[in-house]
Short mmCIF file of C-alpha atoms and ligand atoms in Angstrom, two decimals:
data_model
loop_
_atom_site.label_atom_id
_atom_site.label_comp_id
_atom_site.label_asym_id
_atom_site.label_seq_id
_atom_site.Cartn_x
_atom_site.Cartn_y
_atom_site.Cartn_z
CA MET A 1 -23.56 123.21 59.75
CA ASN A 2 -24.93 120.00 58.33
CA ALA A 3 -21.74 117.95 58.61
CA VAL A 4 -21.30 114.31 57.69
CA TYR A 5 -20.03 112.40 60.68
CA LEU A 6 -17.68 109.55 59.72
CA ASP A 7 -15.91 109.07 63.04
CA HIS A 8 -18.11 106.51 64.79
CA ASN A 9 -15.11 104.57 66.11
CA ALA A 10 -14.29 107.65 68.22
CA THR A 11 -17.81 107.96 69.57
CA THR A 12 -21.39 107.56 68.36
CA PRO A 13 -24.35 109.90 68.70
CA LEU A 14 -26.71 108.99 71.54
CA ASP A 15 -29.74 107.13 70.20
CA PRO A 16 -32.97 109.04 71.05
CA ALA A 17 -34.45 105.87 72.59
CA VAL A 18 -31.38 105.67 74.84
CA ARG A 19 -31.83 109.26 75.92
CA ASP A 20 -35.50 108.54 76.73
CA GLU A 21 -34.43 105.62 78.88
CA MET A 22 -31.96 107.84 80.76
CA LEU A 23 -34.09 110.93 81.31
CA PRO A 24 -36.21 109.66 84.23
CA TRP A 25 -32.96 108.95 86.11
CA LEU A 26 -31.86 112.56 85.71
CA ASP A 27 -35.00 113.83 87.49
CA PRO A 28 -34.55 115.44 90.89
CA ARG A 29 -35.38 112.20 92.65
CA PRO A 30 -33.05 110.10 94.80
CA ALA A 31 -31.92 106.87 93.13
CA ASN A 32 -29.29 104.92 95.04
CA PRO A 33 -29.76 101.24 94.11
CA SER A 34 -28.30 100.17 97.46
CA SER A 35 -31.06 101.88 99.44
CA LEU A 36 -33.76 99.63 100.90
CA HIS A 37 -36.61 102.10 100.43
CA ALA A 38 -38.85 102.34 97.38
CA PHE A 39 -36.69 104.99 95.67
CA GLY A 40 -33.68 102.74 95.95
CA GLN A 41 -35.47 99.59 94.85
CA HIS A 42 -36.83 101.36 91.79
CA ALA A 43 -33.25 102.24 90.80
CA ARG A 44 -32.10 98.67 91.58
CA ARG A 45 -34.66 97.32 89.12
CA ALA A 46 -33.35 99.65 86.41
CA VAL A 47 -29.78 98.46 87.00
CA ASP A 48 -30.90 94.82 87.00
CA GLN A 49 -32.81 95.30 83.77
CA ALA A 50 -29.76 96.91 82.15
CA ARG A 51 -27.62 93.99 83.30
CA VAL A 52 -29.95 91.55 81.54
CA ARG A 53 -29.85 93.63 78.35
CA VAL A 54 -26.04 93.89 78.31
CA ALA A 55 -25.68 90.17 79.03
CA ARG A 56 -28.03 89.30 76.14
CA LEU A 57 -25.95 91.23 73.63
CA ILE A 58 -22.99 88.94 74.26
CA GLY A 59 -24.70 85.68 75.24
CA ALA A 60 -23.67 85.97 78.90
CA ARG A 61 -25.55 85.53 82.17
CA PRO A 62 -26.58 88.74 83.95
CA ASP A 63 -24.47 87.88 87.00
CA GLU A 64 -21.36 87.83 84.79
CA ILE A 65 -21.69 91.56 83.98
CA ILE A 66 -19.80 94.16 86.05
CA PHE A 67 -20.68 97.75 85.21
CA THR A 68 -17.73 100.14 84.83
CA SER A 69 -17.19 103.74 83.79
CA GLY A 70 -16.39 102.67 80.21
CA GLY A 71 -14.08 100.62 78.04
CA THR A 72 -10.87 101.97 79.58
CA GLU A 73 -11.91 100.94 83.05
CA ALA A 74 -13.15 97.56 81.85
CA ASP A 75 -9.75 96.87 80.21
CA ASN A 76 -7.87 98.05 83.32
CA LEU A 77 -10.06 95.93 85.60
CA ALA A 78 -9.54 92.87 83.41
CA ILE A 79 -5.77 93.19 83.22
CA LEU A 80 -4.85 94.65 86.59
CA GLY A 81 -7.61 92.69 88.38
CA ALA A 82 -6.41 89.41 86.87
CA ALA A 83 -2.82 90.33 87.74
CA ALA A 84 -3.75 91.15 91.34
CA SER A 85 -5.52 87.82 91.82
CA ASN A 86 -2.37 85.89 90.85
CA GLN A 87 0.10 84.51 93.36
CA SER A 88 2.96 84.49 90.86
CA PRO A 89 4.21 87.55 88.93
CA THR A 90 2.02 88.33 85.96
CA ARG A 91 3.08 87.71 82.41
CA LEU A 92 0.72 89.43 80.04
CA VAL A 93 0.83 88.57 76.37
CA THR A 94 -1.09 90.94 74.14
CA THR A 95 -0.84 92.26 70.59
CA ALA A 96 1.08 95.20 69.20
CA ILE A 97 -2.17 96.73 67.89
CA GLU A 98 -4.16 96.98 71.14
CA HIS A 99 -5.76 100.18 72.36
CA GLN A 100 -3.86 102.25 74.94
CA ALA A 101 -6.39 101.05 77.52
CA VAL A 102 -4.76 97.60 77.25
CA LEU A 103 -1.16 98.57 76.38
CA ASN A 104 -0.77 101.01 79.26
CA PRO A 105 -2.00 98.68 82.03
CA GLY A 106 0.43 96.20 80.44
CA LEU A 107 3.28 98.67 80.89
CA HIS A 108 2.11 99.22 84.47
CA ILE A 109 2.33 95.48 85.11
CA ARG A 110 5.90 95.60 83.88
CA ARG A 111 6.71 98.47 86.28
CA LEU A 112 5.25 96.35 89.09
CA GLY A 113 7.71 93.54 88.32
CA GLY A 114 5.65 91.46 85.87
CA SER A 115 6.33 91.05 82.17
CA LEU A 116 4.68 92.22 78.99
CA THR A 117 5.02 90.54 75.59
CA LEU A 118 3.61 92.08 72.42
CA ALA A 119 2.66 89.60 69.71
CA PRO A 120 3.13 90.82 66.14
CA VAL A 121 0.44 91.07 63.47
CA ASP A 122 0.82 90.57 59.72
CA ALA A 123 0.73 93.27 57.05
CA GLU A 124 -3.08 93.08 57.03
CA GLY A 125 -3.27 93.75 60.76
CA ARG A 126 -4.20 90.24 61.80
CA LEU A 127 -2.77 88.08 64.51
CA ASP A 128 -1.85 84.50 63.63
CA PRO A 129 -3.13 82.40 66.57
CA ASP A 130 -0.66 79.57 65.89
CA THR A 131 2.29 81.96 66.04
CA LEU A 132 1.06 83.39 69.32
CA LEU A 133 0.45 79.94 70.82
CA SER A 134 3.74 78.43 69.64
CA SER A 135 5.80 81.32 71.02
CA LEU A 136 3.84 81.73 74.24
CA PRO A 137 6.18 82.07 77.23
CA GLY A 138 5.68 79.18 79.67
CA ASP A 139 4.87 81.48 82.58
CA THR A 140 2.08 83.37 80.78
CA THR A 141 -0.84 84.12 83.06
CA LEU A 142 -3.05 86.31 80.88
CA VAL A 143 -3.54 86.83 77.15
CA SER A 144 -5.43 89.88 75.90
CA VAL A 145 -6.37 90.08 72.22
CA MET A 146 -8.84 92.65 70.93
CA LEU A 147 -11.84 91.34 69.02
CA ALA A 148 -11.66 94.17 66.49
CA ASN A 149 -9.15 96.93 66.02
CA ASN A 150 -10.25 100.54 66.35
CA ASP A 151 -7.90 102.04 63.73
CA VAL A 152 -8.20 99.60 60.83
CA GLY A 153 -11.19 97.47 61.89
CA THR A 154 -9.46 94.09 61.52
CA ILE A 155 -11.21 91.25 63.35
CA GLN A 156 -8.93 89.01 65.38
CA PRO A 157 -9.20 85.19 65.68
CA VAL A 158 -9.95 85.25 69.41
CA ALA A 159 -12.03 82.04 69.46
CA ALA A 160 -9.06 80.03 68.16
CA LEU A 161 -7.05 80.95 71.27
CA ALA A 162 -9.48 79.98 74.01
CA GLU A 163 -9.18 76.22 74.23
CA PRO A 164 -5.37 75.97 73.87
CA LEU A 165 -4.90 78.75 76.43
CA HIS A 166 -7.30 77.19 78.93
CA ARG A 167 -5.45 73.89 78.63
CA ARG A 168 -2.38 75.76 79.85
CA GLY A 169 -4.31 77.49 82.63
CA VAL A 170 -4.01 80.90 80.95
CA LEU A 171 -6.85 83.45 81.18
CA LEU A 172 -8.13 85.08 77.99
CA HIS A 173 -9.39 88.66 77.83
CA THR A 174 -10.77 90.40 74.77
CA ASP A 175 -11.41 94.09 74.24
CA ALA A 176 -14.70 94.00 72.33
CA VAL A 177 -15.28 97.74 72.56
CA GLN A 178 -15.22 98.28 68.79
CA ALA A 179 -16.80 94.97 67.86
CA ALA A 180 -20.00 95.33 69.88
CA GLY A 181 -22.92 96.51 67.78
CA LYS A 182 -21.04 95.80 64.55
CA ILE A 183 -20.52 92.03 64.56
CA PRO A 184 -22.24 89.26 66.57
CA ILE A 185 -20.57 88.46 69.89
CA ASP A 186 -21.15 85.30 71.89
CA VAL A 187 -18.94 84.69 74.90
CA GLU A 188 -19.57 80.94 74.72
CA GLN A 189 -18.51 80.74 71.12
CA LEU A 190 -15.48 82.97 71.81
CA GLY A 191 -14.58 81.06 74.97
CA VAL A 192 -13.16 84.16 76.64
CA ASP A 193 -12.95 84.64 80.41
CA LEU A 194 -13.12 88.44 80.33
CA LEU A 195 -14.58 90.82 77.74
CA SER A 196 -14.73 94.64 77.72
CA LEU A 197 -17.58 96.78 76.41
CA SER A 198 -18.13 100.53 76.13
CA GLY A 199 -21.50 102.30 75.91
CA HIS A 200 -20.56 105.28 73.77
CA LYS A 201 -19.32 103.16 70.87
CA LEU A 202 -22.82 101.72 70.37
CA HIS A 203 -25.01 104.83 70.66
CA GLY A 204 -25.09 104.70 74.45
CA PRO A 205 -23.85 107.30 76.93
CA GLN A 206 -20.19 108.18 77.43
CA GLY A 207 -18.81 107.02 80.76
CA SER A 208 -20.68 103.70 80.67
CA GLY A 209 -19.34 100.23 80.04
CA ALA A 210 -18.98 96.75 81.42
CA LEU A 211 -16.61 93.90 81.96
CA TYR A 212 -17.93 90.40 81.35
CA VAL A 213 -16.38 88.06 83.94
CA ARG A 214 -17.02 84.38 83.30
CA ARG A 215 -18.35 82.54 86.36
CA ASN A 216 -15.61 81.24 88.66
CA THR A 217 -12.94 83.50 87.12
CA ARG A 218 -10.67 84.89 89.79
CA LEU A 219 -10.56 88.67 89.57
CA SER A 220 -9.49 91.14 92.26
CA PRO A 221 -10.94 94.63 92.43
CA ILE A 222 -8.74 97.56 91.47
CA LEU A 223 -10.93 100.02 93.41
CA PHE A 224 -11.78 99.45 97.04
CA GLY A 225 -14.94 100.64 98.75
CA GLY A 226 -18.48 99.34 99.19
CA HIS A 227 -20.18 96.18 98.07
CA GLN A 228 -21.51 97.35 94.71
CA GLU A 229 -21.01 95.12 91.65
CA ARG A 230 -20.15 92.20 93.95
CA THR A 231 -17.32 94.34 95.44
CA ILE A 232 -15.43 93.89 92.15
CA ARG A 233 -16.31 97.47 91.19
CA PRO A 234 -17.40 99.43 94.26
CA GLY A 235 -18.92 102.90 94.07
CA THR A 236 -22.53 104.11 93.81
CA GLU A 237 -23.89 103.15 90.42
CA ASN A 238 -24.47 105.78 87.72
CA VAL A 239 -28.06 104.70 87.21
CA ALA A 240 -28.82 106.98 84.26
CA ALA A 241 -25.72 105.86 82.37
CA ILE A 242 -26.28 102.19 83.18
CA ALA A 243 -29.94 102.35 82.11
CA GLY A 244 -28.91 104.07 78.87
CA PHE A 245 -26.13 101.57 78.23
CA GLY A 246 -28.59 98.70 78.75
CA LYS A 247 -31.01 100.23 76.24
CA ALA A 248 -28.17 100.79 73.77
CA CYS A 249 -27.21 97.10 74.03
CA GLU A 250 -30.81 96.04 73.49
CA LEU A 251 -31.04 98.19 70.36
CA ALA A 252 -27.66 96.97 69.14
CA ARG A 253 -28.84 93.36 69.44
CA GLU A 254 -32.17 93.98 67.74
CA ARG A 255 -30.65 96.02 64.92
CA LEU A 256 -27.34 94.23 64.50
CA ASP A 257 -28.01 92.62 61.11
CA ALA A 258 -29.67 95.69 59.63
CA ASP A 259 -27.04 98.08 61.02
CA ALA A 260 -24.15 95.92 59.82
CA ALA A 261 -25.62 95.57 56.32
CA HIS A 262 -26.29 99.31 56.12
CA MET A 263 -22.79 100.29 57.26
CA LEU A 264 -21.16 97.75 54.95
CA ALA A 265 -23.12 99.01 51.94
CA LEU A 266 -22.08 102.61 52.65
CA ARG A 267 -18.45 101.71 53.23
CA THR A 268 -18.26 99.57 50.09
CA ARG A 269 -19.60 102.39 47.91
CA PHE A 270 -17.27 104.87 49.59
CA GLU A 271 -14.15 102.73 49.12
CA GLN A 272 -15.00 101.90 45.50
CA ALA A 273 -15.53 105.55 44.59
CA ILE A 274 -12.37 106.71 46.35
CA LEU A 275 -10.22 104.03 44.69
CA GLU A 276 -11.70 104.88 41.30
CA ARG A 277 -11.23 108.60 41.58
CA ILE A 278 -8.05 109.12 43.59
CA PRO A 279 -4.70 107.59 42.60
CA GLY A 280 -2.25 106.41 45.25
CA VAL A 281 -4.80 105.20 47.81
CA THR A 282 -4.33 101.98 49.83
CA ILE A 283 -6.95 100.39 52.06
CA ASN A 284 -5.17 99.26 55.22
CA GLY A 285 -6.20 95.82 56.44
CA ARG A 286 -8.19 95.10 53.30
CA GLY A 287 -7.00 91.50 53.11
CA ALA A 288 -8.28 90.62 56.60
CA PRO A 289 -11.84 90.22 57.90
CA ARG A 290 -12.87 93.73 58.91
CA LEU A 291 -15.65 95.46 60.84
CA PRO A 292 -18.37 96.47 58.37
CA ASN A 293 -18.11 100.18 59.22
CA THR A 294 -14.38 100.98 59.20
CA THR A 295 -12.02 101.94 56.41
CA ASN A 296 -8.50 103.18 56.96
CA LEU A 297 -6.96 104.74 53.86
CA SER A 298 -3.38 105.79 53.14
CA PHE A 299 -3.13 108.69 50.68
CA GLU A 300 0.32 108.52 49.14
CA GLY A 301 2.45 111.59 49.84
CA LEU A 302 -0.15 113.39 51.96
CA ASP A 303 -0.28 114.32 55.63
CA GLY A 304 -3.34 112.56 57.10
CA GLU A 305 -3.78 115.12 59.81
CA LEU A 306 -3.88 117.98 57.31
CA LEU A 307 -6.36 116.01 55.25
CA VAL A 308 -8.59 115.56 58.32
CA LEU A 309 -8.44 119.31 58.96
CA ASN A 310 -9.25 120.12 55.33
CA LEU A 311 -12.13 117.64 55.38
CA ASP A 312 -13.44 119.27 58.51
CA LEU A 313 -13.58 122.59 56.66
CA LEU A 314 -15.65 120.83 54.01
CA GLY A 315 -18.03 119.42 56.62
CA ILE A 316 -16.71 115.87 56.82
CA ALA A 317 -15.67 114.53 60.24
CA ALA A 318 -12.98 111.83 60.01
CA SER A 319 -9.91 110.96 62.06
CA THR A 320 -6.28 109.96 61.85
CA GLY A 321 -6.93 107.13 64.29
CA ALA A 322 -7.67 106.51 67.94
CA ALA A 323 -9.28 109.63 69.41
CA CYS A 324 -7.12 109.41 72.51
CA SER A 325 -3.90 109.56 70.50
CA SER A 326 -4.99 111.68 67.52
CA ALA A 327 -4.00 114.81 69.43
CA ASP A 328 -0.35 113.74 69.41
CA ARG A 329 1.72 113.68 66.23
CA GLU A 330 2.89 110.11 66.57
CA PRO A 331 1.96 107.86 63.63
CA SER A 332 -0.51 105.11 64.47
CA HIS A 333 1.24 102.26 66.33
CA VAL A 334 -1.26 99.96 64.63
CA LEU A 335 -0.11 100.88 61.12
CA LEU A 336 3.54 100.70 62.20
CA ALA A 337 2.92 97.22 63.60
CA MET A 338 1.47 96.30 60.18
CA GLY A 339 4.82 97.21 58.64
CA ARG A 340 3.91 100.62 57.25
CA THR A 341 6.68 103.22 57.23
CA PRO A 342 6.15 106.25 59.49
CA ALA A 343 5.44 108.35 56.37
CA GLN A 344 2.83 105.87 55.13
CA ALA A 345 1.26 105.71 58.58
CA ARG A 346 1.12 109.51 58.75
CA SER A 347 -0.66 109.62 55.39
CA SER A 348 -3.62 107.63 56.71
CA VAL A 349 -7.14 108.66 57.59
CA ARG A 350 -9.84 106.56 59.22
CA PHE A 351 -13.45 106.85 58.11
CA SER A 352 -15.94 104.99 60.33
CA PHE A 353 -19.63 104.77 59.41
CA GLY A 354 -22.60 104.40 61.73
CA ARG A 355 -26.27 103.50 61.71
CA ASP A 356 -27.18 107.19 61.53
CA ASN A 357 -25.34 107.77 58.22
CA ARG A 358 -27.55 108.13 55.17
CA ASP A 359 -27.02 107.00 51.60
CA GLU A 360 -26.46 110.59 50.46
CA ASP A 361 -23.56 110.96 52.92
CA VAL A 362 -21.41 108.77 50.66
CA PRO A 363 -21.32 110.96 47.52
CA ARG A 364 -20.89 114.04 49.68
CA ALA A 365 -17.97 112.53 51.54
CA VAL A 366 -16.41 111.23 48.32
CA GLU A 367 -16.64 114.64 46.62
CA SER A 368 -15.07 116.30 49.64
CA VAL A 369 -12.22 113.81 49.86
CA VAL A 370 -11.54 114.13 46.11
CA ARG A 371 -11.54 117.92 46.40
CA ALA A 372 -9.35 118.05 49.50
CA VAL A 373 -6.82 115.57 48.11
CA GLN A 374 -6.65 117.39 44.76
CA ARG A 375 -6.03 120.71 46.47
CA MET A 376 -3.39 119.28 48.76
CA ARG A 377 -1.62 117.49 45.92
CA GLU A 378 -1.59 120.67 43.90
CA GLY A 379 0.06 122.35 46.89
CA ARG A 380 -2.92 124.63 47.55
CA ARG A 381 -4.01 124.10 51.11
C1 PLP B 401 -10.59 99.23 71.19
C2 PLP B 401 -10.90 100.21 72.28
N1 PLP B 401 -10.73 99.86 73.55
C3 PLP B 401 -11.01 100.70 74.57
C4 PLP B 401 -11.45 101.98 74.34
C5 PLP B 401 -11.73 102.88 75.48
O1 PLP B 401 -13.14 102.97 75.72
P1 PLP B 401 -13.73 104.22 76.51
O2 PLP B 401 -13.65 105.39 75.62
O3 PLP B 401 -15.15 103.81 76.83
O4 PLP B 401 -12.93 104.38 77.75
C6 PLP B 401 -11.62 102.40 73.01
C7 PLP B 401 -12.03 103.79 72.72
O5 PLP B 401 -11.63 104.37 71.72
C8 PLP B 401 -11.34 101.50 71.96
O6 PLP B 401 -11.49 101.84 70.67
#
């Protein structure tokens, strides 16, 4: 089936150039980067090259990149690693719209005797930095604010937090998993101490990712073993995945402007056509700066999950929200935090475009959404 894939915030297709970069490392040839012999040193060079490529995407130094098994591990390492390096009990302040990979380590910190505070967002899904700073508990040790939200695509004012937090001795982490490859990222301009990335959100392999750790930031490991990744993340490196992730970051950097313009053009046409042709549609987060590829739409009176299933039958792949929670029936915590009622939140569907979408995908997706919504509203499923 020639389906139209509009779920790039869940995962992206592997870029062929990334696959080519990975294939030699899947040959039956030993490749442990810690080995002193030629096989090992060859693998070490591939890991080093990938580190340079990842660092360049975010304006970091190569020695500030720690490879992980993905965005979830990078978030866990940032939050639990920062907590473990503290003498005093941790107080984590984060937002109500974070991914589970941040919220759940936060709950774990609370179980360990620390505290967790969730900062609210406005109806457009945006954090007000002044509100967060003025209500910041005095014993805060770590603030984690995502750079862009996965469900609605809203971009958060992370850079505005850095200097005031550093003055108070508070570390700043950002989950940039959804932002990377869609908007420019520069760790110096953001001023963050820790930043999470994931390979499979930018046409790299699943199970690859990295945590940026600013020089001189105190961070304890959360896994214990060998000396790999400066002992912050021990375990033999997944050379194929790391090499592919590095290539994906290089491509993302080279193509950023073109990819962003392409995705924005497709999304704009899609949103305009849907609003014109279907009554009772709201774009969630429309009033805030958003990622160029994401649109989250509430369809008044409809069940978003049923709409996703009907769209699937018509060859359109969309989602009700975060892939990890779309299997449960809970409405999106992001939309609830934006003040939507549970019924409004349940009526929402996320469409996320990617560099591989073509112009002709837009009319096809629009026709399918119009058809599916009409049928559902007429009570014919
Ligand atoms: C904002 C955000 N953070 C973290 C993750 C987790 O990344 P990974 O799938 O690489 O573990 C995701 C994945 O959906 C995400 O959207």
